[in-house]
């Protein structure tokens, strides 16, 4: 399995916890690096992202702020 496969499976599993509700907002299984600015959008979203990309783009962000 690749890291993207694992992120995708975890995001789908998270969606199953919402049952019987449906997620009607943005869902991006794997966020590409060139779309990292979408994390600043003031809308609800579920996004899968590799931690290396996140720490590279937001170096001052601590792990506690992410969780």
mmCIF file with all atom_site columns, C-alpha atoms in Angstrom:
data_model
loop_
_atom_site.group_PDB
_atom_site.id
_atom_site.type_symbol
_atom_site.label_atom_id
_atom_site.label_alt_id
_atom_site.label_comp_id
_atom_site.label_asym_id
_atom_site.label_entity_id
_atom_site.label_seq_id
_atom_site.pdbx_PDB_ins_code
_atom_site.Cartn_x
_atom_site.Cartn_y
_atom_site.Cartn_z
_atom_site.occupancy
_atom_site.B_iso_or_equiv
_atom_site.pdbx_formal_charge
_atom_site.auth_seq_id
_atom_site.auth_comp_id
_atom_site.auth_asym_id
_atom_site.auth_atom_id
_atom_site.pdbx_PDB_model_num
ATOM 1  C CA . UNK A 1 1  ? 0.000   0.000  0.000  1.00 0.00 ? 1  UNK A CA 1
ATOM 2  C CA . UNK A 1 2  ? 1.112   3.533  -0.695 1.00 0.00 ? 2  UNK A CA 1
ATOM 3  C CA . UNK A 1 3  ? 0.634   6.460  1.663  1.00 0.00 ? 3  UNK A CA 1
ATOM 4  C CA . UNK A 1 4  ? -2.071  7.852  -0.616 1.00 0.00 ? 4  UNK A CA 1
ATOM 5  C CA . UNK A 1 5  ? -3.980  4.564  -0.396 1.00 0.00 ? 5  UNK A CA 1
ATOM 6  C CA . UNK A 1 6  ? -3.860  4.683  3.391  1.00 0.00 ? 6  UNK A CA 1
ATOM 7  C CA . UNK A 1 7  ? -5.044  8.310  3.496  1.00 0.00 ? 7  UNK A CA 1
ATOM 8  C CA . UNK A 1 8  ? -7.877  7.505  1.093  1.00 0.00 ? 8  UNK A CA 1
ATOM 9  C CA . UNK A 1 9  ? -9.036  4.510  3.156  1.00 0.00 ? 9  UNK A CA 1
ATOM 10 C CA . UNK A 1 10 ? -8.921  6.506  6.407  1.00 0.00 ? 10 UNK A CA 1
ATOM 11 C CA . UNK A 1 11 ? -10.954 9.326  4.892  1.00 0.00 ? 11 UNK A CA 1
ATOM 12 C CA . UNK A 1 12 ? -13.592 6.907  3.630  1.00 0.00 ? 12 UNK A CA 1
ATOM 13 C CA . UNK A 1 13 ? -13.690 5.251  7.071  1.00 0.00 ? 13 UNK A CA 1
ATOM 14 C CA . UNK A 1 14 ? -14.209 8.661  8.672  1.00 0.00 ? 14 UNK A CA 1
ATOM 15 C CA . UNK A 1 15 ? -17.122 9.267  6.324  1.00 0.00 ? 15 UNK A CA 1
ATOM 16 C CA . UNK A 1 16 ? -18.729 5.991  7.442  1.00 0.00 ? 16 UNK A CA 1
ATOM 17 C CA . UNK A 1 17 ? -18.810 7.244  11.048 1.00 0.00 ? 17 UNK A CA 1
ATOM 18 C CA . UNK A 1 18 ? -21.216 9.966  9.924  1.00 0.00 ? 18 UNK A CA 1
ATOM 19 C CA . UNK A 1 19 ? -23.870 7.405  8.952  1.00 0.00 ? 19 UNK A CA 1
ATOM 20 C CA . UNK A 1 20 ? -26.868 7.944  8.778  1.00 0.00 ? 20 UNK A CA 1
ATOM 21 C CA . UNK A 1 21 ? -25.878 11.528 7.972  1.00 0.00 ? 21 UNK A CA 1
ATOM 22 C CA . UNK A 1 22 ? -24.283 12.532 4.680  1.00 0.00 ? 22 UNK A CA 1
ATOM 23 C CA . UNK A 1 23 ? -21.316 14.855 4.199  1.00 0.00 ? 23 UNK A CA 1
ATOM 24 C CA . UNK A 1 24 ? -22.480 17.594 1.817  1.00 0.00 ? 24 UNK A CA 1
ATOM 25 C CA . UNK A 1 25 ? -19.369 19.770 1.815  1.00 0.00 ? 25 UNK A CA 1
ATOM 26 C CA . UNK A 1 26 ? -15.990 19.529 0.108  1.00 0.00 ? 26 UNK A CA 1
ATOM 27 C CA . UNK A 1 27 ? -14.267 16.151 0.192  1.00 0.00 ? 27 UNK A CA 1
ATOM 28 C CA . UNK A 1 28 ? -10.749 15.873 -1.235 1.00 0.00 ? 28 UNK A CA 1
ATOM 29 C CA . UNK A 1 29 ? -9.174  12.437 -0.603 1.00 0.00 ? 29 UNK A CA 1
ATOM 30 C CA . UNK A 1 30 ? -5.607  13.541 -1.449 1.00 0.00 ? 30 UNK A CA 1
ATOM 31 C CA . UNK A 1 31 ? -4.750  17.254 -1.574 1.00 0.00 ? 31 UNK A CA 1
ATOM 32 C CA . UNK A 1 32 ? -2.071  18.052 -4.168 1.00 0.00 ? 32 UNK A CA 1
ATOM 33 C CA . UNK A 1 33 ? 0.712   20.401 -3.080 1.00 0.00 ? 33 UNK A CA 1
ATOM 34 C CA . UNK A 1 34 ? -0.242  23.045 -5.647 1.00 0.00 ? 34 UNK A CA 1
ATOM 35 C CA . UNK A 1 35 ? -3.714  23.304 -4.027 1.00 0.00 ? 35 UNK A CA 1
ATOM 36 C CA . UNK A 1 36 ? -2.436  23.779 -0.456 1.00 0.00 ? 36 UNK A CA 1
ATOM 37 C CA . UNK A 1 37 ? -4.017  27.256 -0.252 1.00 0.00 ? 37 UNK A CA 1
ATOM 38 C CA . UNK A 1 38 ? -7.456  25.648 -0.076 1.00 0.00 ? 38 UNK A CA 1
ATOM 39 C CA . UNK A 1 39 ? -6.733  24.914 3.592  1.00 0.00 ? 39 UNK A CA 1
ATOM 40 C CA . UNK A 1 40 ? -7.270  28.633 4.281  1.00 0.00 ? 40 UNK A CA 1
ATOM 41 C CA . UNK A 1 41 ? -10.821 28.533 2.894  1.00 0.00 ? 41 UNK A CA 1
ATOM 42 C CA . UNK A 1 42 ? -13.520 29.467 5.444  1.00 0.00 ? 42 UNK A CA 1
ATOM 43 C CA . UNK A 1 43 ? -15.722 26.494 4.557  1.00 0.00 ? 43 UNK A CA 1
ATOM 44 C CA . UNK A 1 44 ? -16.110 23.023 6.088  1.00 0.00 ? 44 UNK A CA 1
ATOM 45 C CA . UNK A 1 45 ? -14.055 20.331 4.381  1.00 0.00 ? 45 UNK A CA 1
ATOM 46 C CA . UNK A 1 46 ? -12.578 16.869 4.800  1.00 0.00 ? 46 UNK A CA 1
ATOM 47 C CA . UNK A 1 47 ? -9.150  16.698 3.207  1.00 0.00 ? 47 UNK A CA 1
ATOM 48 C CA . UNK A 1 48 ? -6.489  14.013 3.220  1.00 0.00 ? 48 UNK A CA 1
ATOM 49 C CA . UNK A 1 49 ? -2.965  15.414 3.247  1.00 0.00 ? 49 UNK A CA 1
ATOM 50 C CA . UNK A 1 50 ? 0.482   13.988 3.884  1.00 0.00 ? 50 UNK A CA 1
ATOM 51 C CA . UNK A 1 51 ? 2.083   15.332 7.064  1.00 0.00 ? 51 UNK A CA 1
ATOM 52 C CA . UNK A 1 52 ? 5.306   16.185 5.223  1.00 0.00 ? 52 UNK A CA 1
ATOM 53 C CA . UNK A 1 53 ? 3.443   18.490 2.865  1.00 0.00 ? 53 UNK A CA 1
ATOM 54 C CA . UNK A 1 54 ? 1.574   20.084 5.746  1.00 0.00 ? 54 UNK A CA 1
ATOM 55 C CA . UNK A 1 55 ? 4.716   20.757 7.802  1.00 0.00 ? 55 UNK A CA 1
ATOM 56 C CA . UNK A 1 56 ? 6.520   22.070 4.709  1.00 0.00 ? 56 UNK A CA 1
ATOM 57 C CA . UNK A 1 57 ? 3.763   24.534 3.858  1.00 0.00 ? 57 UNK A CA 1
ATOM 58 C CA . UNK A 1 58 ? 2.973   25.558 7.451  1.00 0.00 ? 58 UNK A CA 1
ATOM 59 C CA . UNK A 1 59 ? 6.272   25.297 9.397  1.00 0.00 ? 59 UNK A CA 1
ATOM 60 C CA . UNK A 1 60 ? 4.927   27.134 12.478 1.00 0.00 ? 60 UNK A CA 1
ATOM 61 C CA . UNK A 1 61 ? 1.950   24.792 12.842 1.00 0.00 ? 61 UNK A CA 1
ATOM 62 C CA . UNK A 1 62 ? 2.183   22.437 15.789 1.00 0.00 ? 62 UNK A CA 1
ATOM 63 C CA . UNK A 1 63 ? 0.700   18.927 15.864 1.00 0.00 ? 63 UNK A CA 1
ATOM 64 C CA . UNK A 1 64 ? -1.763  19.929 18.603 1.00 0.00 ? 64 UNK A CA 1
ATOM 65 C CA . UNK A 1 65 ? -3.299  22.563 16.322 1.00 0.00 ? 65 UNK A CA 1
ATOM 66 C CA . UNK A 1 66 ? -3.902  19.992 13.601 1.00 0.00 ? 66 UNK A CA 1
ATOM 67 C CA . UNK A 1 67 ? -5.717  17.440 15.739 1.00 0.00 ? 67 UNK A CA 1
#
